[in-house]
Coordinates of C-alpha atoms and ligand atoms in Angstrom, one line a residue:
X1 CA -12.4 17.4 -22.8
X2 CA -10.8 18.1 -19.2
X3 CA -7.0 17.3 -18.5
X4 CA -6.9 15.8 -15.7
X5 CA -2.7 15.0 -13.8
X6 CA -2.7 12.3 -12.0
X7 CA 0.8 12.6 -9.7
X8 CA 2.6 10.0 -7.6
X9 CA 5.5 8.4 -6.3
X10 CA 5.7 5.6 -4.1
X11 CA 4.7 1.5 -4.5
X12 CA 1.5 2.1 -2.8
X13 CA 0.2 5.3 -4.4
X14 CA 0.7 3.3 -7.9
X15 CA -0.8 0.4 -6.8
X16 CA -4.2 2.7 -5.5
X17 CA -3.9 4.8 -8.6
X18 CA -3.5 2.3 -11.0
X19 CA -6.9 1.3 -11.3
X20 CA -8.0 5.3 -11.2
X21 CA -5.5 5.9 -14.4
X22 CA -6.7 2.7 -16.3
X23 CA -10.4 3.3 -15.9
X24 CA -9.9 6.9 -17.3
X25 CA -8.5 6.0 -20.1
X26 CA -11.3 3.9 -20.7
X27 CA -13.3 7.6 -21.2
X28 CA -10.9 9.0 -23.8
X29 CA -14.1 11.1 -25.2
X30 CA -14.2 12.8 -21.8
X31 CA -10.7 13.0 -20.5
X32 CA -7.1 13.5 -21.8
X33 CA -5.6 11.3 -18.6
X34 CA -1.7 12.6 -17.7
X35 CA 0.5 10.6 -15.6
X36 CA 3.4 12.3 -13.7
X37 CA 5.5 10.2 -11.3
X38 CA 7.9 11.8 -8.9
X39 CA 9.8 8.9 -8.4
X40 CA 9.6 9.1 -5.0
X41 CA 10.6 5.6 -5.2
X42 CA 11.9 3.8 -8.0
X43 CA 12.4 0.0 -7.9
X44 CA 9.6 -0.1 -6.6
X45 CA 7.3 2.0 -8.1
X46 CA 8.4 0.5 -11.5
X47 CA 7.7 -2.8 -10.5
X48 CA 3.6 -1.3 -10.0
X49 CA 4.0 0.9 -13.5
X50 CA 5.1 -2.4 -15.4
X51 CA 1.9 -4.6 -14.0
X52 CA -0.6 -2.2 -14.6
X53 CA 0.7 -1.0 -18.0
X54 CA 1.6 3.0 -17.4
X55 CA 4.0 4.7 -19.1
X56 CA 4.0 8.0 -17.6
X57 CA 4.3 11.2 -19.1
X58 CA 6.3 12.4 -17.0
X59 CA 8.9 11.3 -14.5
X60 CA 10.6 13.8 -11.8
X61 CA 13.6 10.9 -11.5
X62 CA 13.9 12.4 -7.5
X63 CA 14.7 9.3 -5.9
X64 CA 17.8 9.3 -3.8
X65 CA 19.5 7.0 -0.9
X66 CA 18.6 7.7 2.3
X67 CA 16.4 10.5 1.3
X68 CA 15.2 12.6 4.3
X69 CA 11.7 14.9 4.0
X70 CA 13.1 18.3 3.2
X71 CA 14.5 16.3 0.1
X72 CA 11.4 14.7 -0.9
X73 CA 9.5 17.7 -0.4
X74 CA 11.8 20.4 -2.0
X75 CA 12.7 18.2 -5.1
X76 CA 9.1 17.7 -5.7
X77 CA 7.8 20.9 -5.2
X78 CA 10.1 22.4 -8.2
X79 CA 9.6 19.2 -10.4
X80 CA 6.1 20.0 -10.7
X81 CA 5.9 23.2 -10.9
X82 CA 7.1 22.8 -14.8
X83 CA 4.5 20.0 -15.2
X84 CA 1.9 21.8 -14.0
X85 CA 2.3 24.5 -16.5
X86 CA 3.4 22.5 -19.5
X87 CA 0.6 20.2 -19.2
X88 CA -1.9 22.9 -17.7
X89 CA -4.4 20.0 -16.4
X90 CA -7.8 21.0 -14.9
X91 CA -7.6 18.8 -12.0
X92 CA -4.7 17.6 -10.2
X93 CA -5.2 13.8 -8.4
X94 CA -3.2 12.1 -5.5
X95 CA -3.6 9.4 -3.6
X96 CA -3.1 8.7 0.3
X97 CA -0.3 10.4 2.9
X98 CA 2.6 10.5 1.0
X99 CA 5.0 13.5 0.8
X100 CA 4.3 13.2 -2.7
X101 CA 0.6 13.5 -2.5
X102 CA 0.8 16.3 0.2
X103 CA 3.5 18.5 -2.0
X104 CA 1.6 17.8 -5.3
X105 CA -1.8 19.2 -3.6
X106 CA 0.3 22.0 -2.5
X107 CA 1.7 22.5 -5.6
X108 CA -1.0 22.6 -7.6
X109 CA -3.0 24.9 -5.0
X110 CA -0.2 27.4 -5.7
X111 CA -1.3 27.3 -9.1
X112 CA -5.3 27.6 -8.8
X113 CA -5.5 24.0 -10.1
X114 CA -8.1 22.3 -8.5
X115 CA -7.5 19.1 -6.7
X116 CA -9.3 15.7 -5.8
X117 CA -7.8 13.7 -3.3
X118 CA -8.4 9.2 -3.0
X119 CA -8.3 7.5 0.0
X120 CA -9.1 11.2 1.6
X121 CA -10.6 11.5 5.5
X122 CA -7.8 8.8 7.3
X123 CA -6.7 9.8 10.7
X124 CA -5.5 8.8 14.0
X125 CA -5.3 12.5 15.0
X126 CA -2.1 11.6 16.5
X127 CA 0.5 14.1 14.8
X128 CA 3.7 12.0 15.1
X129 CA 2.1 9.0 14.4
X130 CA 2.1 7.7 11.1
X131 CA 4.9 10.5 10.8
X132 CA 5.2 12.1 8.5
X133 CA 1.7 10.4 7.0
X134 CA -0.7 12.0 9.7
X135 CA -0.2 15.7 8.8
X136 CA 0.6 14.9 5.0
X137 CA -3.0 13.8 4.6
X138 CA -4.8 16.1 6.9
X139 CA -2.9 19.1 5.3
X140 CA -4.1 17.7 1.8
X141 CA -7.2 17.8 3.0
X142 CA -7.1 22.1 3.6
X143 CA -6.1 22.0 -0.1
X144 CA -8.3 19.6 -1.5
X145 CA -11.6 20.1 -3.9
X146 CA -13.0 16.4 -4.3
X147 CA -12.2 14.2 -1.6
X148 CA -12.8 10.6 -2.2
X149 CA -13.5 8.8 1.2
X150 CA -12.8 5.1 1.1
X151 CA -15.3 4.3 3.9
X152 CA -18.3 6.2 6.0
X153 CA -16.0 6.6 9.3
X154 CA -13.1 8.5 7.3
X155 CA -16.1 10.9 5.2
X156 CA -17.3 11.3 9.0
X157 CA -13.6 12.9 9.8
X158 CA -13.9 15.2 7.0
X159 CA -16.9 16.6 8.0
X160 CA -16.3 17.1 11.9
X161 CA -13.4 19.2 10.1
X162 CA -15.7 21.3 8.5
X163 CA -15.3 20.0 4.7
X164 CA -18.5 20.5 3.2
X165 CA -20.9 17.5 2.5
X166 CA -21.7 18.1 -1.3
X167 CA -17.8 17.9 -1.5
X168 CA -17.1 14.2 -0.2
X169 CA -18.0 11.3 -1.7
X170 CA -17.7 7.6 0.2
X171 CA -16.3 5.3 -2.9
X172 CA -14.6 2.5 -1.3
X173 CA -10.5 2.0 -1.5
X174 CA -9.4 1.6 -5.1
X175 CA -6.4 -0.9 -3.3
X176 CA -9.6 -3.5 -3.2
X177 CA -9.5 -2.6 -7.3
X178 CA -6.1 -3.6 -7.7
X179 CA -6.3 -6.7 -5.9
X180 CA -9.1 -7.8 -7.4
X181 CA -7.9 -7.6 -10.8
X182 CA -5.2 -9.7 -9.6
X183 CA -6.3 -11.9 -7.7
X184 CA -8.8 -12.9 -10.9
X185 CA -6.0 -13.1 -13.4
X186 CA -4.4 -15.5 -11.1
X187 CA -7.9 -17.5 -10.9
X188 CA -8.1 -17.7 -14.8
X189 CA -4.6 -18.6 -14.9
X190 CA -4.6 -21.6 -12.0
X191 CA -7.6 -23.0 -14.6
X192 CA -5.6 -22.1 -17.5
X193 CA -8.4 -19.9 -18.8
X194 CA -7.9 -17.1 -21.2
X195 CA -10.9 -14.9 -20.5
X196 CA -8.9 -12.2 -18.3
X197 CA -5.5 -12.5 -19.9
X198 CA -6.1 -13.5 -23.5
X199 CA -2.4 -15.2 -24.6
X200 CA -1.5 -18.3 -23.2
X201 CA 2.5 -17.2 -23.3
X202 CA 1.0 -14.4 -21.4
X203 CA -0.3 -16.5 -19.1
X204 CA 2.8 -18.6 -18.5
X205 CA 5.0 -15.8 -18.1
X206 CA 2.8 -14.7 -15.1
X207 CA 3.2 -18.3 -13.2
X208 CA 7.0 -18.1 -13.8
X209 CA 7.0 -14.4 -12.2
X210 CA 5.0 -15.5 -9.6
X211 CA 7.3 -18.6 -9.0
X212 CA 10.2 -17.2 -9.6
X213 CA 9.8 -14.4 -7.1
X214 CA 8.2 -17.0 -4.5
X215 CA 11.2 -19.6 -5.2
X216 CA 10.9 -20.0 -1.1
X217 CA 7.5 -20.6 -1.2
X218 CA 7.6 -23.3 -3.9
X219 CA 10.6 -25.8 -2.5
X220 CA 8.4 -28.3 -0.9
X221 CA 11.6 -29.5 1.7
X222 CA 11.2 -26.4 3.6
X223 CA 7.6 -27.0 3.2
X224 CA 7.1 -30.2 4.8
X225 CA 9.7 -28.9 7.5
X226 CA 7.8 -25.4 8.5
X227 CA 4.5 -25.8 7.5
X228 CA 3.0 -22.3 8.9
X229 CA 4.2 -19.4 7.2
X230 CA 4.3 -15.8 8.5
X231 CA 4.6 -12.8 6.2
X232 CA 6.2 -9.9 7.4
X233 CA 6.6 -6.3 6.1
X234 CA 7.7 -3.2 7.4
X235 CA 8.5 0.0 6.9
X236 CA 7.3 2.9 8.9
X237 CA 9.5 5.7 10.2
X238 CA 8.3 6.7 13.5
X239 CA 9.7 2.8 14.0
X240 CA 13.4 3.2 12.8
X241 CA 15.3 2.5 15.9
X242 CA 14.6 1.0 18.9
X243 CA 11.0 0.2 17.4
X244 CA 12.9 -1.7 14.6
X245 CA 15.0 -3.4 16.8
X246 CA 12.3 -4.8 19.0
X247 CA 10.4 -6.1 15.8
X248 CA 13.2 -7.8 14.8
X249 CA 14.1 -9.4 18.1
X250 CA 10.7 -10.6 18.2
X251 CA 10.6 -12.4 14.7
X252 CA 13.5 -13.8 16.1
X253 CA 11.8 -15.4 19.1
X254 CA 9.3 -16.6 17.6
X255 CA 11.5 -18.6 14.6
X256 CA 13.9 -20.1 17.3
X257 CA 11.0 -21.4 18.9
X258 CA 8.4 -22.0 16.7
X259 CA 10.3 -24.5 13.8
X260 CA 6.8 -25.2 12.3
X261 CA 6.8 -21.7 11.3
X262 CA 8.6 -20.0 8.4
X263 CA 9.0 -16.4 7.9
X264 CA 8.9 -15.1 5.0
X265 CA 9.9 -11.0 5.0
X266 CA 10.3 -8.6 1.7
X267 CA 12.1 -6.5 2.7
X268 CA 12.0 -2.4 2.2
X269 CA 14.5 -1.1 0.3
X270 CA 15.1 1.8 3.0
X271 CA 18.4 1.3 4.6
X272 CA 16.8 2.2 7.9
X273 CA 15.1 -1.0 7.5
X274 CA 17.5 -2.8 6.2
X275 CA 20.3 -2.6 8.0
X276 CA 18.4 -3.6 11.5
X277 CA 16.6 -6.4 9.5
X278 CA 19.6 -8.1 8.2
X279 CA 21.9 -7.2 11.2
X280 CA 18.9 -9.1 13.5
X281 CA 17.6 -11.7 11.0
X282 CA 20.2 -13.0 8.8
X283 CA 21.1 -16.3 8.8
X284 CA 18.3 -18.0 10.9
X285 CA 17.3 -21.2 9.3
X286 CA 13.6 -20.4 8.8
X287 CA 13.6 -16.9 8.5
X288 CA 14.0 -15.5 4.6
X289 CA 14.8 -12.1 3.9
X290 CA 14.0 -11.4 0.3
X291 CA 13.5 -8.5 -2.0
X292 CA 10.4 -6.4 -2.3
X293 CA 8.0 -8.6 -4.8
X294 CA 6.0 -7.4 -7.4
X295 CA 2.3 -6.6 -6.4
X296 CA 1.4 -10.1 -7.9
X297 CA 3.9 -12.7 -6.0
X298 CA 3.4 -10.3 -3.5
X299 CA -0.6 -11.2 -3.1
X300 CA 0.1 -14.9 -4.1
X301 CA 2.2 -15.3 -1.0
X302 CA -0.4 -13.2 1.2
X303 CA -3.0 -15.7 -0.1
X304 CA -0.5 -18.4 0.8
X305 CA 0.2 -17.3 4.7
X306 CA -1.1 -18.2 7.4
X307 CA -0.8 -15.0 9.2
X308 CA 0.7 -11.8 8.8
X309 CA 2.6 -9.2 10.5
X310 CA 2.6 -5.8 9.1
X311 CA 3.1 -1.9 9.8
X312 CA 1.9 -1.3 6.2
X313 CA -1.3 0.5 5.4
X314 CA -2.4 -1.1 2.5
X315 CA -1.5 -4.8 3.3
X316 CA -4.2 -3.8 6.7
X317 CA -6.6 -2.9 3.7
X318 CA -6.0 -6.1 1.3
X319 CA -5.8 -8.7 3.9
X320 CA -9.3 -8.4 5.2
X321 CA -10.6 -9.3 1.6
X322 CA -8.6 -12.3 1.9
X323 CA -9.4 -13.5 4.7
X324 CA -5.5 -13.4 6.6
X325 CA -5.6 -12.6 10.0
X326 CA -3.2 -9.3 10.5
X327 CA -1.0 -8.3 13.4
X328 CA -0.5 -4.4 12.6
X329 CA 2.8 -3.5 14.3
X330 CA 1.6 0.2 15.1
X331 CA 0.6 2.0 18.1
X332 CA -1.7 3.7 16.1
X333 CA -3.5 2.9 13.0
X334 CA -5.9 4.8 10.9
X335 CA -8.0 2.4 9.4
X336 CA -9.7 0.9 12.3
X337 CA -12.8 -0.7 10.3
X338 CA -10.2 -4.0 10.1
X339 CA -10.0 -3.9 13.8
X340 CA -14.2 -3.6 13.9
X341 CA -14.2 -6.5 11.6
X342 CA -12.5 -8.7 14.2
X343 CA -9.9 -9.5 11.1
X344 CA -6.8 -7.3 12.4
X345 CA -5.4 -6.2 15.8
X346 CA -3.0 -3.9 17.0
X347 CA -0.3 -5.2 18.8
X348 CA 2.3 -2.5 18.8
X349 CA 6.0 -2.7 18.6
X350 CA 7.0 -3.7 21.9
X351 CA 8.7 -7.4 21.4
X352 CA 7.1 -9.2 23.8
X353 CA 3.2 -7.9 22.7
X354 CA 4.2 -9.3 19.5
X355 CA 5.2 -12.6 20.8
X356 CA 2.3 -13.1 22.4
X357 CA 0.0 -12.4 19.7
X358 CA 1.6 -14.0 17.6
X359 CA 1.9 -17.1 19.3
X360 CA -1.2 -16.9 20.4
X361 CA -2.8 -16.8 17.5
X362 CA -0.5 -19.9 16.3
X363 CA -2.1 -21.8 18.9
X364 CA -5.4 -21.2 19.8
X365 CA -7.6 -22.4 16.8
X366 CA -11.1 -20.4 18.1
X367 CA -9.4 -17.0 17.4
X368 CA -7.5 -18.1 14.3
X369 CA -10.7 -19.1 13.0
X370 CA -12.8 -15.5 14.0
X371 CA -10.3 -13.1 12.9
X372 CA -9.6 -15.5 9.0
X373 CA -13.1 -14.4 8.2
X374 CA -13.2 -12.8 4.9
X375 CA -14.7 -9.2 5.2
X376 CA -14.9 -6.5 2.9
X377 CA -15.0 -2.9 5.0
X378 CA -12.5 -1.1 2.3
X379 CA -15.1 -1.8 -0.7
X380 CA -15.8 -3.6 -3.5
X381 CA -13.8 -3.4 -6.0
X382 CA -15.5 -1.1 -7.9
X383 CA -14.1 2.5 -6.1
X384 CA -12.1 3.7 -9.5
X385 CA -15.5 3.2 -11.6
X386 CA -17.4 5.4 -8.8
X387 CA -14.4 8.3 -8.9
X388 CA -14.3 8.4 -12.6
X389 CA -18.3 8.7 -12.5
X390 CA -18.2 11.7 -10.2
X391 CA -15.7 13.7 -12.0
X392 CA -17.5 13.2 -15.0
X393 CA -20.3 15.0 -13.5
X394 CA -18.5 17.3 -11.6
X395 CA -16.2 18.9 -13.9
Ligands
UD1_401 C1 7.4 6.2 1.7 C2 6.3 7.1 2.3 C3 5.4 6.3 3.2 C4 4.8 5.1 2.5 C5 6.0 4.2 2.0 C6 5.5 3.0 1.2 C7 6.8 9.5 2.8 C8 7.5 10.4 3.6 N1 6.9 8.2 3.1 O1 8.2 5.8 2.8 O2 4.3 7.1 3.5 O3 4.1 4.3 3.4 O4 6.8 5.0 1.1 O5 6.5 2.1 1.0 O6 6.1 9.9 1.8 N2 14.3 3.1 -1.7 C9 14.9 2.5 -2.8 N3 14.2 2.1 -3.8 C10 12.8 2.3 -3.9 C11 12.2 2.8 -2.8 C12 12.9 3.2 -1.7 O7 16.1 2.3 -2.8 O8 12.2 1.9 -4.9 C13 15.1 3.5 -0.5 C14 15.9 4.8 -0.9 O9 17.2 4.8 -0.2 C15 15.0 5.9 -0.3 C16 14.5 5.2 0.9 O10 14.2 3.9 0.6 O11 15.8 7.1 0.0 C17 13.3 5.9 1.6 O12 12.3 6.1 0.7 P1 11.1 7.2 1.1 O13 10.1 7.3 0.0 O14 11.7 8.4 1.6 O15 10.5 6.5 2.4 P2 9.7 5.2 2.6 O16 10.1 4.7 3.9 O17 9.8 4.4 1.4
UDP402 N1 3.5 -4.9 -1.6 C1 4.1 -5.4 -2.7 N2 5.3 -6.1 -2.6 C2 5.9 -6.2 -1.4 C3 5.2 -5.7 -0.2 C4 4.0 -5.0 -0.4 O1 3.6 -5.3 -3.8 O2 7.0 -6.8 -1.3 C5 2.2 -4.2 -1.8 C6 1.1 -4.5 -0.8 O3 0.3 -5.6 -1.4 C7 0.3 -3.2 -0.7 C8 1.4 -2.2 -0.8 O4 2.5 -2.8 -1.5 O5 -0.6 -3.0 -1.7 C9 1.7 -1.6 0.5 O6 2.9 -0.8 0.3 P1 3.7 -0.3 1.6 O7 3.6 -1.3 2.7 O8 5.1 0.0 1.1 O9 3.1 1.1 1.9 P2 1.8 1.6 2.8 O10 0.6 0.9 2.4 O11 2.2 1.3 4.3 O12 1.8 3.0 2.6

């Protein structure tokens, strides 16, 4: 039997890890699987632990307002040093570019534990840009002992840097795991079949979550009246400020002008996001500034847009699959292989590149067209089955 921790902290750590923690448990003759979440977030990593079932085992509670990096880091750090030792696992996983991920491979490097990194080999080789992401996972990667490359170009990374071949492996992103266990309950449950879900309580209690948190989405009035809608997200910190600001300005153009368009915009829960968002946005008649949705409603209403805007990573990763043309509000991006596809573009955060695009693309019916193919270059689904193989001969 090997022990194997699986640490994280934020929404889109559990969303990736999810799939990794459930298909482990499937091999309870092979592994003891141990959850530790820092809590790096809490809303709204809860809402992820509640979808996919996890109860971890343990839970570092660090989550404060306005947290800054030496926080995160520090609070971390000594969490896990007692986890680490209590629960003495053989490997240590994390996911991604967090701080989380980063001070967990750290942490259990201080400790000899070995350490297999997902979604390893991403980089724009730009170091303040994602900040603090950039370094976060290319420092993981000095520390790491399995590193799980989602596609060929990010195992190619790792080995310009000198990681040794017989110590990467190209799996695919578990994201394209997650959403594809969702999007299939929501297929059994539009037919009212019980195959996925089993209960048909079960199943009703998903369409009310999913209503419930889309109760925009579903009043046909403002329906008929904006028939386009635009999903927006955002969160990154080498945006806060003037970066923010343009963003905002520029969802405001285009909803004065565009009043066939709604916007629809979860917003983060950071305060350096939402105080620019709802000093900028509020109040404009076809502009809604909701909470942060669970991962289901969440996909429902990507299903349901027409476009989206976005500086998230892993909305980049899930739209391709389906089919939603993304405008990435980066300079940078590390997961180019959406761009290749022809499905996303990045359009930067300056307010008039992003009015242009997205008008553009609002209007000219050829390139809306090309870039709603459906592609797949973040895998198939089937990345946790592949991981859980490996370390099973591995270890
Ligand atoms: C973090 C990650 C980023 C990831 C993002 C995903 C770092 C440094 N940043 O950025 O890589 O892309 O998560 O969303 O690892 N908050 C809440 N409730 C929550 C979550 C956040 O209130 O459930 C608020 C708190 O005031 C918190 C703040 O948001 O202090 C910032 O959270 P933090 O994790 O530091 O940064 P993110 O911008 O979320
Ligand atoms: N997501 C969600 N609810 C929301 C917004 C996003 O469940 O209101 C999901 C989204 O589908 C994706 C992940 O959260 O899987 C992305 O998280 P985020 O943008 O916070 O982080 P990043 O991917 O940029 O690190």
């Amino acid at each position: 039997m090997k022990r194997i921790l699986l640490v994280f902290g934020t929404r889109p750590e559990a969303i990736k890890m999810a799939p990794v923690v459930n298909k482990l448990k499937e091999y309870s003759e092979h592994f003891t699987t141990i959850v530790c979440v820092t809590a790096q977030h809490r809303e709204m990593l809860d809402q992820v632990l509640s979808i996919f079932n996890i109860t971890p085992d343990y839970d570092l509670n660090i989550m404060q307002n306005n947290q800054n990096l030496f926080d995160i880091t520090t609070k971390v750090l000594n969490g896990l040093k007692g986890v680490f030792e209590e629960a003495k696992p053989d490997l240590v996983m994390v996911q991604g570019d967090t701080t989380t991920a980063f001070v967990a491979g750290l942490g259990a490097f201080y400790l000899k534990i070995p350490v297999g990194h997902v979604e390893a080999g991403l980089r724009t080789y730009d170091k303040y840009s994602p900040f603090p992401e950039e370094k976060n996972r290319h420092l993981l990667s000095t520390l790491t002992d399995y590193h799980f490359a989602p596609t060929e170009w990010s195992k190619s990374n790792l080995i310009k840097e000198n990681v040794p071949l017989e110590r990467i492996w190209v799996t695919g992103n578990t994201v394209i795991d997650a959403l594809m266990t969702v999007v299939r309950r929501q297929k059994s449950e539009d037919s009212q079949g019980s195959e996925v879900r089993g209960q048909k309580s079960e199943v009703r209690s998903q369409k009310t979550r999913v209503k419930a948190q889309n109760s925009v989405f579903f009043n046909s009035k403002l329906r008929t009246q904006h028939s386009k809608l635009i999903l927006v997200t955002g969160h990154r910190r080498e945006s806060f400020g003037e970066g923010f600001e343009n963003i905002c300005q520029a969802l405001k153009a285009i909803a004065r002008e565009r009043k066939d368009v709604m916007i629809v915009y979860p917003v983060h829960l950071n305060p350096n996001v939402q105080r620019p968002v709802k000093a900028i946005l509020k109040g404009i008649d076809n502009v809604f500034l909701i909470e942060p949705l669970e991962y289901e409603p969440f996909i429902f209403l990507m299903n349901e847009s027409y476009l989206i805007l976005t500086d998230s990573g892993g909305i980049q990763e899930e739209a391709p699959s389906l089919g939603k043309p993304v405008l990435v509000m980066r300079n940078t991006t590390e997961r180019p292989e959406g761009i290749e596809a022809g499905v996303v573009k990045l359009v930067g955060t300056e307010k008039e590149d992003i009015i242009r695009n997205t008008m553009e693309l609002l209007d000219n019916q050829m390139l809306y067209e090309k870039m709603s193919q459906s592609a797949n270059p973040y895998g198939d689904g089937r990345a946790s089955e592949k991981i859980v193989d490996i370390l099973s001969s591995v270890l």
